[in-house]
GROMACS .gro file of C-alpha atoms in nm:
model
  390
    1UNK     CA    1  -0.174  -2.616   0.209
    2UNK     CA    2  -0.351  -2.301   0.250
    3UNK     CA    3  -0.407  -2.028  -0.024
    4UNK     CA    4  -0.285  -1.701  -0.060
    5UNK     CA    5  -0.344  -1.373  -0.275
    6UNK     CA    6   0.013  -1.130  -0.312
    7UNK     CA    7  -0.075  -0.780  -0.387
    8UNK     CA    8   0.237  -0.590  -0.540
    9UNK     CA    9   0.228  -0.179  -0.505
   10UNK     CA   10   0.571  -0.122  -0.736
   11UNK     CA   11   0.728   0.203  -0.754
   12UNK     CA   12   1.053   0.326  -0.921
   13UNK     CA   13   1.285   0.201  -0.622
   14UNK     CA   14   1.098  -0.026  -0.454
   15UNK     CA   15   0.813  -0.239  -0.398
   16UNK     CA   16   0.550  -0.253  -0.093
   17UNK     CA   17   0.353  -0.621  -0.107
   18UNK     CA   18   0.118  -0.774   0.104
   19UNK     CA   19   0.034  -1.121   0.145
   20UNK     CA   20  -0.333  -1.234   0.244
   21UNK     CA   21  -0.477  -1.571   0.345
   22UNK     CA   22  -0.780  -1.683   0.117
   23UNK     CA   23  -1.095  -1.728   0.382
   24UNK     CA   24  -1.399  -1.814   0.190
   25UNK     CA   25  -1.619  -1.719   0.411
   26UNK     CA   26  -1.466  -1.393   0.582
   27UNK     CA   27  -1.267  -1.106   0.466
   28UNK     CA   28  -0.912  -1.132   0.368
   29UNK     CA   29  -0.658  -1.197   0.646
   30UNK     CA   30  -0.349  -1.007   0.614
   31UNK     CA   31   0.006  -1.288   0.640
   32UNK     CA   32   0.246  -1.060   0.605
   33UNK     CA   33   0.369  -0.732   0.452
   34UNK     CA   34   0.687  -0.604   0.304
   35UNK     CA   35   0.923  -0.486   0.036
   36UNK     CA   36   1.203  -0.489  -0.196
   37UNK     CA   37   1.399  -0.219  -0.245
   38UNK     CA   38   1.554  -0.213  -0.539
   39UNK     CA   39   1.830   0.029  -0.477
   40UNK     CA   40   2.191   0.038  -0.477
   41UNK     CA   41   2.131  -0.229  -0.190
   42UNK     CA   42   1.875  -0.497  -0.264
   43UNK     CA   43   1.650  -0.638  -0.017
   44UNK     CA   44   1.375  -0.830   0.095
   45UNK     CA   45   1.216  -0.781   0.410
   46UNK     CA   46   0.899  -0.849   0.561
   47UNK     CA   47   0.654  -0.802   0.883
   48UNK     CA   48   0.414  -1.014   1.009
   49UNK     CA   49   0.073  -0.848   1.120
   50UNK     CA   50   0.131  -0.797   1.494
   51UNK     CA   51   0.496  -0.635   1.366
   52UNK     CA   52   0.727  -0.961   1.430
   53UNK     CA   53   1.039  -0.983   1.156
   54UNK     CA   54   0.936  -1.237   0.935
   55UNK     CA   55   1.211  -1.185   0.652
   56UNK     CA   56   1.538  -0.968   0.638
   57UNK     CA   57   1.798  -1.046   0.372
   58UNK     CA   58   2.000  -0.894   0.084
   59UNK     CA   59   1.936  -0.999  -0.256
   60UNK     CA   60   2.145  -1.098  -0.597
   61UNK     CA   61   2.145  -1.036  -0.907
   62UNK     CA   62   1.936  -0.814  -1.146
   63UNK     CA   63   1.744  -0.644  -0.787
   64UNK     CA   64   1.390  -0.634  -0.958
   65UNK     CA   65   1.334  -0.977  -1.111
   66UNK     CA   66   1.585  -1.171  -0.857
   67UNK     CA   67   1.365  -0.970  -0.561
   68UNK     CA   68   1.044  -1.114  -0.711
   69UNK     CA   69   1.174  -1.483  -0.752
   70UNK     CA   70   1.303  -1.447  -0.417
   71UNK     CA   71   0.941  -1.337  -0.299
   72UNK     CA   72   0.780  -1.623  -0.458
   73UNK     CA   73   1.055  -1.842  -0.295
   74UNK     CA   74   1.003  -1.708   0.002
   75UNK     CA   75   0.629  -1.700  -0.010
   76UNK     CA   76   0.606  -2.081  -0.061
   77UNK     CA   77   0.870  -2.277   0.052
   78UNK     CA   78   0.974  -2.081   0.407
   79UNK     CA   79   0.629  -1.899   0.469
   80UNK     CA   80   0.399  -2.232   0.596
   81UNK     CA   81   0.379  -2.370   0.228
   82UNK     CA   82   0.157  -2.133   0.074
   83UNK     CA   83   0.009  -2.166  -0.237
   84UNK     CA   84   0.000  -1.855  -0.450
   85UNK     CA   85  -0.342  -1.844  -0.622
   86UNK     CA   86  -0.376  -1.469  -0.784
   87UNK     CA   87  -0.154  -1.176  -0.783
   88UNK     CA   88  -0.298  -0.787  -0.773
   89UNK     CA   89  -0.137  -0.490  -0.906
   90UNK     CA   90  -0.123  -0.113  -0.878
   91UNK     CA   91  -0.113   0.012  -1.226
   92UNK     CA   92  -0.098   0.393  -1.224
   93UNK     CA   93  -0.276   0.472  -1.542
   94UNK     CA   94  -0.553   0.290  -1.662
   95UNK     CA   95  -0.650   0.564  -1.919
   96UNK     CA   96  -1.018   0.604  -2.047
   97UNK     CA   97  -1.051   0.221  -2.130
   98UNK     CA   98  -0.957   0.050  -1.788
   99UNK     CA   99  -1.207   0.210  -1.553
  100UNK     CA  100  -1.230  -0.100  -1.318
  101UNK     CA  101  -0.979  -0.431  -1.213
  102UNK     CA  102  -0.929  -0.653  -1.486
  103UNK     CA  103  -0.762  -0.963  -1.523
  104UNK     CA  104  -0.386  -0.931  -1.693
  105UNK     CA  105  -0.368  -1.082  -2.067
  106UNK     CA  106  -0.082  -1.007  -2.268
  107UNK     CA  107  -0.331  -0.821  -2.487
  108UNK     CA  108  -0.421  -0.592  -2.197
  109UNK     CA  109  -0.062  -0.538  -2.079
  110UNK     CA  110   0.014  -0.425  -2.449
  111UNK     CA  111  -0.282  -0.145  -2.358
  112UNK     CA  112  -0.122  -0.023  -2.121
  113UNK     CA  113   0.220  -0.011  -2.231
  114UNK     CA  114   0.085   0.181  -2.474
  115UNK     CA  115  -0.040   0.430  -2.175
  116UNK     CA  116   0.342   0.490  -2.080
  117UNK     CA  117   0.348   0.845  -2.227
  118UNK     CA  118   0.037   0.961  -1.999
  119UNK     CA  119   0.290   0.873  -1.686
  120UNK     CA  120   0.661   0.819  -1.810
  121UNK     CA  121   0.824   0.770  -1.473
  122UNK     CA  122   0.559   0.551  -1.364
  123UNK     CA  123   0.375   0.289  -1.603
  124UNK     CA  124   0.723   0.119  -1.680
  125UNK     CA  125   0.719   0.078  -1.284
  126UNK     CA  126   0.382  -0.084  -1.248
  127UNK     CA  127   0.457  -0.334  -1.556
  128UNK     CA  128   0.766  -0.497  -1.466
  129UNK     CA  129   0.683  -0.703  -1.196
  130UNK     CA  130   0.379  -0.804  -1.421
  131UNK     CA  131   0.611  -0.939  -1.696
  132UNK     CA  132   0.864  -1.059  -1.416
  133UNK     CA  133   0.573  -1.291  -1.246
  134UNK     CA  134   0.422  -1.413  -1.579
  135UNK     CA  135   0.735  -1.566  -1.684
  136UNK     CA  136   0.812  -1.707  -1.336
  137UNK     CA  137   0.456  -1.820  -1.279
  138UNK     CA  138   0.274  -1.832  -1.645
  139UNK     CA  139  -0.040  -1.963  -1.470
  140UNK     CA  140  -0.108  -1.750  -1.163
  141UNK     CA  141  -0.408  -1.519  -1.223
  142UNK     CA  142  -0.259  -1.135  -1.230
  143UNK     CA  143  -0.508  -0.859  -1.147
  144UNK     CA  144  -0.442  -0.486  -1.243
  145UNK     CA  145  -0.634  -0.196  -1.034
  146UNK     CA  146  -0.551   0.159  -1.163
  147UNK     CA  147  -0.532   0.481  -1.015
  148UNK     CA  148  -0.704   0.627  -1.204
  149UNK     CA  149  -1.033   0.422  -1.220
  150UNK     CA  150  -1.162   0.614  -0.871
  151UNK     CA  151  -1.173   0.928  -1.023
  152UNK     CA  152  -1.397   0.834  -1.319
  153UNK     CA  153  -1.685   0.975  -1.131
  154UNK     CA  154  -1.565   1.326  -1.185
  155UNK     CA  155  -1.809   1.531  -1.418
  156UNK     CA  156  -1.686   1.608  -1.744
  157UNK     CA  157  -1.672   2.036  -1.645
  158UNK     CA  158  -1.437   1.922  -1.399
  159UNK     CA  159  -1.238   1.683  -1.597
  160UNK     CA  160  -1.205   1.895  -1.912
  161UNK     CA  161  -0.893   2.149  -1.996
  162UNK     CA  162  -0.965   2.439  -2.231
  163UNK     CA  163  -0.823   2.300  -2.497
  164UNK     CA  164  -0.959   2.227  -2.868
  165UNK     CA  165  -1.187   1.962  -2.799
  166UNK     CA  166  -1.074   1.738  -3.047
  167UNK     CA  167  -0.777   1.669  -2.781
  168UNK     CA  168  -1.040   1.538  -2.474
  169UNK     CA  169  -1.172   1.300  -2.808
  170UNK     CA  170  -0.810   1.191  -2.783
  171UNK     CA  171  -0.775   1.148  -2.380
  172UNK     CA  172  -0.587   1.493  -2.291
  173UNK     CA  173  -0.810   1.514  -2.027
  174UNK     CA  174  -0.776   1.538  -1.603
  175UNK     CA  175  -0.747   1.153  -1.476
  176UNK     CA  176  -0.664   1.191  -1.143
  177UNK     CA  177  -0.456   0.984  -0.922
  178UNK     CA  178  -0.368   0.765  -0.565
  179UNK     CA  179  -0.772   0.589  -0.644
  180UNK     CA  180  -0.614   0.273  -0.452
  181UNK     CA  181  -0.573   0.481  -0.128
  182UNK     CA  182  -0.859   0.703  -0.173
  183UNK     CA  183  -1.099   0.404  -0.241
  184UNK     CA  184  -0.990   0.266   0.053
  185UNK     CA  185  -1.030   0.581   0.290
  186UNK     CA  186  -1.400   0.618   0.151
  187UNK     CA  187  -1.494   0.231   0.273
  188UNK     CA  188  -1.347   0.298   0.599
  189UNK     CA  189  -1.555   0.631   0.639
  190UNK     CA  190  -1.829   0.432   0.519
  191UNK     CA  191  -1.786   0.140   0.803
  192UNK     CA  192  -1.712   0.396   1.073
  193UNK     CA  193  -2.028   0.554   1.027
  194UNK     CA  194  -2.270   0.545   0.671
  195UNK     CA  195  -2.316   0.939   0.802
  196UNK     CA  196  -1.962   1.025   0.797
  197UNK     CA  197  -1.924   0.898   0.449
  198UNK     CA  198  -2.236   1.099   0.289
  199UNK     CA  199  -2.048   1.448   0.418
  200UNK     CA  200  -1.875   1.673   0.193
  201UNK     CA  201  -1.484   1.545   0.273
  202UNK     CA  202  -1.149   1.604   0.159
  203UNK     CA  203  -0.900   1.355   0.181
  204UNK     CA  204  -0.554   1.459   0.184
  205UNK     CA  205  -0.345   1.184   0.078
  206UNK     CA  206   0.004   1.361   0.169
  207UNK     CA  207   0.314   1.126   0.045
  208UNK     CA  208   0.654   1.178  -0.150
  209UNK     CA  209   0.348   1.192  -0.415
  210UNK     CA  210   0.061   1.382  -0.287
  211UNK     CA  211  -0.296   1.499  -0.385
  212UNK     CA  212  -0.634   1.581  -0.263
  213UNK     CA  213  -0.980   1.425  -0.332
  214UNK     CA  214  -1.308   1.569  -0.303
  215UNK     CA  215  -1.576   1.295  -0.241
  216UNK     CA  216  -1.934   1.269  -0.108
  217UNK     CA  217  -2.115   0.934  -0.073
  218UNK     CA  218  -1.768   0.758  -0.163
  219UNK     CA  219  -1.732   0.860  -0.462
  220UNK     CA  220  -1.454   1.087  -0.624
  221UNK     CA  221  -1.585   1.473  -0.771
  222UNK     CA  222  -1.259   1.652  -0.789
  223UNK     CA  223  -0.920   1.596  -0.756
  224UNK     CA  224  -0.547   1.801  -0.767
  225UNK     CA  225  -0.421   1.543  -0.962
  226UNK     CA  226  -0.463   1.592  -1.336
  227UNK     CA  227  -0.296   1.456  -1.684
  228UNK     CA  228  -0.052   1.321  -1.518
  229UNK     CA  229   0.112   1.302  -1.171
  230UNK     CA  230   0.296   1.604  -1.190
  231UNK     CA  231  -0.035   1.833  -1.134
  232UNK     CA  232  -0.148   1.985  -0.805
  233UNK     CA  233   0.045   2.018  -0.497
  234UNK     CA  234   0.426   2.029  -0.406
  235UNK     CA  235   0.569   1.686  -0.404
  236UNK     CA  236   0.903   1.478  -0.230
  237UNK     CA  237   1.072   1.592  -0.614
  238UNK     CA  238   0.747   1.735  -0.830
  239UNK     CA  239   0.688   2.002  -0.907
  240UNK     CA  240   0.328   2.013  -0.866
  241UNK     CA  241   0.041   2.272  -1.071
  242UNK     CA  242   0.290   2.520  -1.265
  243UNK     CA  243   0.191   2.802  -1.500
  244UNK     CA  244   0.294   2.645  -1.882
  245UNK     CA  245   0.398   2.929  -1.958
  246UNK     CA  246   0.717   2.900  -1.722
  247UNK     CA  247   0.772   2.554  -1.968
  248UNK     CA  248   0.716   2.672  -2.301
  249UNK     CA  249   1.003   2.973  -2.146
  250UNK     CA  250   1.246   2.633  -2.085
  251UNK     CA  251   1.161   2.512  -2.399
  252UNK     CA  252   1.186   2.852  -2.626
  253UNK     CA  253   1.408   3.063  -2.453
  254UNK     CA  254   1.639   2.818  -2.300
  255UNK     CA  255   1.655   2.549  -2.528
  256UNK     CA  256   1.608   2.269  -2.272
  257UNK     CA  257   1.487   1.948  -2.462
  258UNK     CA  258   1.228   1.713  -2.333
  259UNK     CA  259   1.411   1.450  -2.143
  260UNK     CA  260   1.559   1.710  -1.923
  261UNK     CA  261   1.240   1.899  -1.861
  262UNK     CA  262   1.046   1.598  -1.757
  263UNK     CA  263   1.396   1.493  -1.525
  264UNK     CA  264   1.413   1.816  -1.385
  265UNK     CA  265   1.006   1.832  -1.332
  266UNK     CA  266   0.968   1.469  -1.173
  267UNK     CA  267   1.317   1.456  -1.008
  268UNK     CA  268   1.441   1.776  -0.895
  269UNK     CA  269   1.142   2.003  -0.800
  270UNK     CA  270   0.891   1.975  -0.525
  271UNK     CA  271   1.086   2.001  -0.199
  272UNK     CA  272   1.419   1.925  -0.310
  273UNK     CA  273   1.434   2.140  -0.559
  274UNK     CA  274   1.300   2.448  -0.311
  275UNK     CA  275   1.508   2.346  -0.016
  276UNK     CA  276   1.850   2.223  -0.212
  277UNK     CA  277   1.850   1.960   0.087
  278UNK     CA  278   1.563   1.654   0.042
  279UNK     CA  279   1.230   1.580  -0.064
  280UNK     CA  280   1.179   1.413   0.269
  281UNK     CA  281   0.911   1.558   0.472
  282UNK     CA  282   1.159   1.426   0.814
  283UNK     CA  283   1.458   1.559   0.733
  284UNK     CA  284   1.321   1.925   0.613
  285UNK     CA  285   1.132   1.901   0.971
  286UNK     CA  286   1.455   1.833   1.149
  287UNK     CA  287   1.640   2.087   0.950
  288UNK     CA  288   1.739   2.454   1.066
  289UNK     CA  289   1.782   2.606   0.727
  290UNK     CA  290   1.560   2.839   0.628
  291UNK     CA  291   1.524   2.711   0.289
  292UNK     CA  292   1.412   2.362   0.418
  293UNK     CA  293   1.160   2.578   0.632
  294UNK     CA  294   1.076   2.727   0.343
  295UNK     CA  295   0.950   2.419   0.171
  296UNK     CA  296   0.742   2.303   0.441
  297UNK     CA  297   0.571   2.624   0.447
  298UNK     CA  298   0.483   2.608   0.052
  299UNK     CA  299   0.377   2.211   0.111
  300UNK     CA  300   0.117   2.337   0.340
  301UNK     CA  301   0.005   2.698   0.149
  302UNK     CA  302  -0.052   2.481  -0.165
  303UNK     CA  303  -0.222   2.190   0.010
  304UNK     CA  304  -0.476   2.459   0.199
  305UNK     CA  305  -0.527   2.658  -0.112
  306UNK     CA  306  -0.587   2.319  -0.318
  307UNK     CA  307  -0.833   2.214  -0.062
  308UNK     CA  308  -1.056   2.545  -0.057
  309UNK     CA  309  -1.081   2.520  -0.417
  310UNK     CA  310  -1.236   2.142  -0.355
  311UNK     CA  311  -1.484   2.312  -0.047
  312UNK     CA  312  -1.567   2.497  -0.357
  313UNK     CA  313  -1.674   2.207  -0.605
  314UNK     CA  314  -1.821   2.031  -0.296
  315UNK     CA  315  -2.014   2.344  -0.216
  316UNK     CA  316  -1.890   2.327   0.124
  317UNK     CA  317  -1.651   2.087   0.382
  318UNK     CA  318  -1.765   1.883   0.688
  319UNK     CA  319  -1.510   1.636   0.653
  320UNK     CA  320  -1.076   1.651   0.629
  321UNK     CA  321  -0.889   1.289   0.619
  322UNK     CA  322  -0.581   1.320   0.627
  323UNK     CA  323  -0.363   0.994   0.500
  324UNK     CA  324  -0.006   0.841   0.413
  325UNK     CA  325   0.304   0.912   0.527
  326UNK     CA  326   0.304   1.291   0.560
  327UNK     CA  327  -0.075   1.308   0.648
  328UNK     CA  328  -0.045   1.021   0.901
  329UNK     CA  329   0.245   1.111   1.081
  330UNK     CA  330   0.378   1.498   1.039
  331UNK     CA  331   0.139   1.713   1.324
  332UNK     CA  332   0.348   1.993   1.243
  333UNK     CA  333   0.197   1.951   0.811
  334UNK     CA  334  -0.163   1.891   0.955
  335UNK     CA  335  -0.161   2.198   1.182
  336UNK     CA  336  -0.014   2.408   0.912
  337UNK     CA  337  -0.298   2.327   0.711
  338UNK     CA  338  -0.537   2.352   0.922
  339UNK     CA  339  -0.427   2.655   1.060
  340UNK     CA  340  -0.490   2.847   0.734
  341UNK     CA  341  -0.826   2.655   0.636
  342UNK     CA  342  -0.976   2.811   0.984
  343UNK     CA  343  -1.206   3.022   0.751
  344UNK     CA  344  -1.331   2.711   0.655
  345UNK     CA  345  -1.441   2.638   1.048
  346UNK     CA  346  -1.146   2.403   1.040
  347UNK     CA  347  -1.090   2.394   1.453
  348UNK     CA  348  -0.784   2.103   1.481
  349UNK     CA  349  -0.685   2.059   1.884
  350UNK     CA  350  -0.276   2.056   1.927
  351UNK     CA  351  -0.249   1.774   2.186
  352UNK     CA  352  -0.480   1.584   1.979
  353UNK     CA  353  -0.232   1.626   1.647
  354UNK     CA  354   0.086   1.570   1.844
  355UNK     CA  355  -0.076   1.240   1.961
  356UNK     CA  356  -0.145   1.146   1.610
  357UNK     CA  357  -0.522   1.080   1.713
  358UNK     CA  358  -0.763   0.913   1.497
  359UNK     CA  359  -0.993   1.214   1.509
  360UNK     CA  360  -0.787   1.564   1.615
  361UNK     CA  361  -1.053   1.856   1.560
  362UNK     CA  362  -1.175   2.051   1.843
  363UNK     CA  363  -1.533   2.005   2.001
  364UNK     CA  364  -1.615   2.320   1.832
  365UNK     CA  365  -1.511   2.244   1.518
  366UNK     CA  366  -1.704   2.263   1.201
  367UNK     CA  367  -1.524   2.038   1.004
  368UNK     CA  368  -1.473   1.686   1.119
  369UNK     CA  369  -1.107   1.628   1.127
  370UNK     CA  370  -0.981   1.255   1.082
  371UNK     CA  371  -0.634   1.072   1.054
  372UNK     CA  372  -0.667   0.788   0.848
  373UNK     CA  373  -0.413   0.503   0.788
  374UNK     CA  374  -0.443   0.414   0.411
  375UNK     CA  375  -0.400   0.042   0.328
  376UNK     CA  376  -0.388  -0.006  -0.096
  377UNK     CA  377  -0.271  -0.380  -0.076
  378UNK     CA  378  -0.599  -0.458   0.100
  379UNK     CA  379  -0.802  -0.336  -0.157
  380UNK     CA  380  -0.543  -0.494  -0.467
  381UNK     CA  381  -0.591  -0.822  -0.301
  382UNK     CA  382  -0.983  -0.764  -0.292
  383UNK     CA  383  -0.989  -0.731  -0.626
  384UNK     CA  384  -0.750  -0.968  -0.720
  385UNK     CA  385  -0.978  -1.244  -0.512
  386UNK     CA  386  -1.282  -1.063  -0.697
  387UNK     CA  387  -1.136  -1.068  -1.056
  388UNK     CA  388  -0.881  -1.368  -1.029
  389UNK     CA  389  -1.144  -1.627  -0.962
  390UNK     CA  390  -1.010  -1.671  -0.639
   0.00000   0.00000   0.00000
């Protein structure tokens, strides 16, 4: 029977997996990779590495726990009779305690309940299928990695609001977010080339969530991304960096109460909220109105402007990844960006972008310009093999 490590990436409606072989000896070897949506029609469906369907079906019952029983199922009595030997998870906030992966206790999961407020719409998210595979599996290893533990590198003048201090004592502070992805991007600058990873580089991890990250040497120095993952640029449905003064006016002058701030803030801003159409990147592309155009245009102004305030911490830019599902696959997005960070001796080459290239700057261009496939799982089930004992 051979041994396997599940890493579980949960979000509000869904939730991406991968499942790796254990080799001793070599590096993890990817099985399969999925999800289960958890919407109004639950599923489970999988791929195997080279792309061939290994799982398509609906799913009963109560979508989240039934979808991971049916995982487990799946996993080891219809998938070669693996044996499940640690589970990793992404856990969006770790706070200021949970800097690195750690293994899951009930005391720990407690912690970071008690984080829930830092990221309302999202810790809930990353605990369930925690508590859902402890009480299907009470002895399999669980891992948590956190978000936020890549950015812990930032220096404290970048990290700090202007606030009375006694609130940083208390963890009001810029966290940071999407440290899974970014992590990853900075070891695979680091095995293309050990150069290419000491350069001053901005990676644009460009999603329904999105944010930038200003590294050198792999490590994280500044970030859009702040308190929580409303901060920085225009979002699927956030609202991104906002002047407070436009929410203590909602609060104060129009008497809207909490819970409907923080809906209409996470839920009905970003690009929904400007076009009145989606928050989908794809179908504002494929879209005539001008408010959908609209939308796309802010995306990329706020995504340039975010990034030239990065050249600034890094005190210059040789190097722009972009990543996820916006970064990796809209050329239209990329060259709008680019476009306005030309100041910056950004040079990107249009046949280059349309071809979704792995590196799409021009010969003359200052700034190395890289598309860069992000891969979180990988690095939950590295850790969970690391920290799991496995």
């Amino acid at each position: 029977m051979r041994h396997a490590i599940l890493a579980l990436n949960a979000g509000s409606s869904s939730i991406k997996f991968g499942l790796y072989d254990l080799e001793p000896s070599a590096e993890l070897q990817l099985v399969s990779r999925g999800k289960l949506d958890l919407g109004d029609a639950p599923r489970l469906s999988a791929k195997a590495a080279d792309g061939t369907v290994h799982c398509d079906r609906p799913l009963a019952g109560d979508a989240r726990n039934a979808g991971i029983d049916a995982l487990l199922d799946w996993i080891e009595s219809e998938l070669g009779g693996r044996k499940l030997i640690a589970a990793g998870h992404r856990i969006v906030h770790g706070g200021r305690e949970f800097v690195e992966p750690v293994r899951l206790t009930p005391a720990v999961i407690e912690g970071l309940d008690r984080l829930t407020p830092l990221a309302p719409l999202h810790q809930p998210g990353s605990l369930a299928p925690i508590r859902t595979l402890a009480a299907l599996r009470p002895d399999l290893p669980q891992v948590g990695c956190f978000d936020t533990a890549f950015h812990q590198t930032i220096d404290p003048i970048v990290s700090r609001f202007a606030l009375p201090r006694k609130y940083d004592a208390e963890g009001i502070r810029r966290y940071g977010f999407h440290g899974l992805s970014y992590e990853y991007i900075a070891g695979r600058l680091k095995e293309i080339s050990p150069a290419l990873a000491a350069k001053r580089t901005i990676v644009a991890h460009l999603g329904n969530g999105a944010s930038l990250c200003a590294m050198r040497d792999g490590r994280s120095v500044d970030t859009t991304m702040g308190f929580s993952a409303l901060d920085g640029l225009v979002m699927g449905t956030r609202c991104g960096a906002i002047d407070p003064g436009v929410l203590l006016y909602f609060v104060l002058e129009r008497g809207i109460a909490g819970d409907a701030l923080q809906h209409m803030l996470y839920e009905e801003s970003g690009l929904l909220g400007i076009s009145g159409i989606s928050g989908d990147m794809r179908t504002l592309e494929a879209s005539d109105d001008p408010n959908a155009r609209e939308a796309v245009d802010l995306f990329a102004f706020r995504a340039a402007r975010e990034a030239a305030a990065l050249a600034n911490t890094l005190g210059g830019l040789e190097c722009l990844v972009f990543t996820a599902g916006i970064g990796e696959h809209s050329a239209p997005v990329r060259m709008a960006i680019c476009e306005r960070l030309r100041w910056l001796g950004v040079a990107i080459d249009e046949p280059s972008n349309a071809a979704h290239a792995e590196i799409i700057g021009r010969p003359d261009s200052k700034v190395e310009i890289r598309v860069v496939a992000t891969d979180e799982e990988s690095i939950i089930a590295r850790h969970a093999r690391a920290q799991g004992n496995a």
